[in-house]
Short mmCIF file of C-alpha atoms in Angstrom, two decimals:
data_model
loop_
_atom_site.label_atom_id
_atom_site.label_comp_id
_atom_site.label_asym_id
_atom_site.label_seq_id
_atom_site.Cartn_x
_atom_site.Cartn_y
_atom_site.Cartn_z
CA MET A 671 -125.61 -6.08 -31.03
CA ILE A 672 -122.02 -5.40 -29.75
CA VAL A 673 -123.54 -5.44 -26.03
CA ILE A 674 -124.93 -8.84 -26.72
CA LEU A 675 -121.69 -10.09 -28.17
CA ALA A 676 -119.68 -8.71 -25.15
CA VAL A 677 -122.25 -10.41 -22.73
CA GLY A 678 -121.94 -13.63 -24.57
CA LEU A 679 -118.09 -13.47 -24.55
CA SER A 680 -117.96 -12.64 -20.91
CA PHE A 681 -120.19 -15.76 -20.06
CA MET A 682 -117.79 -17.82 -22.22
CA ALA A 683 -114.77 -16.66 -20.51
CA ALA A 684 -116.36 -17.31 -17.05
CA GLY A 685 -117.16 -20.74 -18.19
CA VAL A 686 -113.64 -21.38 -19.22
CA LEU A 687 -112.20 -20.12 -16.02
CA TRP A 688 -114.65 -22.27 -13.85
CA LYS A 689 -114.38 -25.30 -16.02
CA GLY A 690 -117.97 -26.30 -15.05
CA GLN A 691 -117.12 -26.44 -11.51
CA VAL A 692 -118.90 -24.45 -8.71
CA ARG A 693 -116.34 -22.86 -6.39
CA ARG A 694 -118.67 -22.03 -3.69
CA PRO A 695 -122.41 -22.42 -3.07
CA PHE A 696 -124.47 -19.53 -4.59
CA LEU A 697 -126.60 -19.36 -1.53
CA PRO A 698 -124.49 -20.52 1.45
CA ARG A 699 -127.65 -20.46 3.77
CA ARG A 700 -129.45 -22.81 1.41
CA ALA A 701 -126.56 -25.03 1.21
CA ARG A 702 -126.37 -25.34 5.09
CA LYS A 703 -130.19 -26.14 5.31
CA VAL A 704 -129.62 -28.87 2.84
CA LYS A 705 -126.59 -30.27 4.69
CA GLU A 706 -128.73 -30.18 8.07
CA ARG A 707 -131.53 -31.97 6.30
CA ARG A 708 -129.46 -34.67 4.99
CA LEU A 709 -127.58 -35.22 8.23
CA PRO A 710 -129.93 -38.00 9.53
CA ARG A 711 -129.98 -39.88 6.30
CA ASP A 712 -126.25 -39.54 6.05
CA LEU A 713 -125.73 -40.88 9.70
CA ARG A 714 -127.96 -43.77 8.90
CA ARG A 715 -125.89 -44.71 5.85
CA SER A 716 -122.77 -44.34 7.92
CA ALA A 717 -124.14 -46.64 10.53
CA ASP A 718 -124.99 -49.23 7.81
CA MET A 719 -121.50 -48.74 6.36
CA ALA A 720 -119.92 -49.34 9.97
CA ILE A 721 -122.08 -52.28 10.55
CA ALA A 722 -120.99 -53.99 7.24
CA ALA A 723 -117.47 -53.33 7.82
CA ALA A 724 -117.41 -54.70 11.27
CA ARG A 725 -119.11 -57.75 10.19
CA ARG A 726 -116.60 -58.35 7.37
CA ALA A 727 -113.62 -57.73 9.80
CA ALA A 728 -114.85 -59.94 12.35
CA ALA A 729 -113.63 -63.53 12.74
CA ARG A 730 -115.85 -66.64 12.32
CA ASP A 731 -116.91 -66.97 16.20
CA GLU A 732 -116.38 -63.50 17.27
CA PRO A 733 -118.86 -60.79 17.42
CA ALA A 734 -118.47 -57.66 15.23
CA ILE A 735 -117.55 -54.67 17.27
CA ILE A 736 -119.24 -51.38 15.98
CA ARG A 737 -118.14 -48.01 17.81
CA VAL A 738 -119.88 -44.80 17.64
CA ASP A 739 -116.34 -43.39 16.45
CA ASP A 740 -116.67 -45.64 13.41
CA VAL A 741 -119.90 -43.79 12.45
CA LEU A 742 -118.47 -40.57 13.03
CA THR A 743 -115.41 -41.27 10.87
CA LEU A 744 -117.50 -42.49 7.91
CA ALA A 745 -119.93 -39.61 8.37
CA ALA A 746 -116.70 -37.22 8.11
CA GLU A 747 -114.95 -39.00 5.33
CA HIS A 748 -117.89 -40.11 2.89
CA PHE A 749 -120.47 -37.28 3.62
CA GLY A 750 -118.29 -34.36 4.66
CA HIS A 751 -120.11 -33.95 8.25
CA GLU A 752 -117.06 -33.00 10.31
CA ALA A 753 -119.01 -31.69 13.52
CA VAL A 754 -121.56 -34.39 14.32
CA ASP A 755 -123.16 -34.65 17.73
CA ARG A 756 -122.05 -37.96 19.27
CA ASP A 757 -125.51 -38.58 20.70
CA ALA A 758 -126.89 -37.95 17.20
CA ALA A 759 -124.39 -40.61 15.73
CA ALA A 760 -125.11 -43.01 18.61
CA GLY A 761 -128.99 -42.82 17.94
CA ALA A 762 -128.56 -43.62 14.17
CA LEU A 763 -126.35 -46.63 15.18
CA ARG A 764 -128.96 -47.80 17.70
CA GLU A 765 -131.60 -47.51 15.06
CA ARG A 766 -129.64 -49.48 12.46
CA TYR A 767 -128.39 -51.95 14.84
CA GLU A 768 -131.82 -52.75 15.72
CA TRP A 769 -133.06 -52.74 11.93
CA ASN A 770 -130.34 -55.10 10.86
CA ARG A 771 -130.89 -57.68 13.61
CA CYS A 772 -127.31 -57.17 15.05
CA GLN A 773 -127.96 -58.49 18.67
CA GLY A 774 -126.93 -61.97 17.79
CA ASP A 775 -123.53 -61.34 16.16
CA CYS A 776 -122.67 -57.76 17.04
CA VAL A 777 -121.62 -55.51 19.92
CA THR A 778 -121.90 -51.76 20.21
CA ASP A 779 -121.34 -48.91 22.43
CA ALA A 780 -124.01 -46.91 21.03
CA TYR A 781 -126.23 -47.86 24.06
CA ASP A 782 -123.59 -46.53 26.49
CA VAL A 783 -123.24 -43.05 24.92
CA GLY A 784 -124.92 -40.22 26.96
CA LYS A 785 -125.11 -42.38 30.29
CA ALA A 786 -121.66 -41.45 31.54
CA GLY A 787 -122.06 -38.45 33.89
#
């Protein structure tokens, strides 16, 4: 009986110390795999956010300018992807650029990434 009570109190003490927040992933390898699996989706979302922001910032008769650096910045700020391959971000931007039919009112450098060299 005393052992059960001691175990329960230790769990309660741990809960008070952690305050319901996880300090680090229980399984770091699993956390890395999840982050890698979510990267393409997060890059597409970052590209959509960059396109929307550029369209809002553009003047009436000017094209919206969308840069790969904008996608990289949004991926880092909103989704925590610090080290993203520039080619992967450019690929996501090209995909969303075409999906959102931006050819008429937008300009991007996504098609130039990887060609210099």
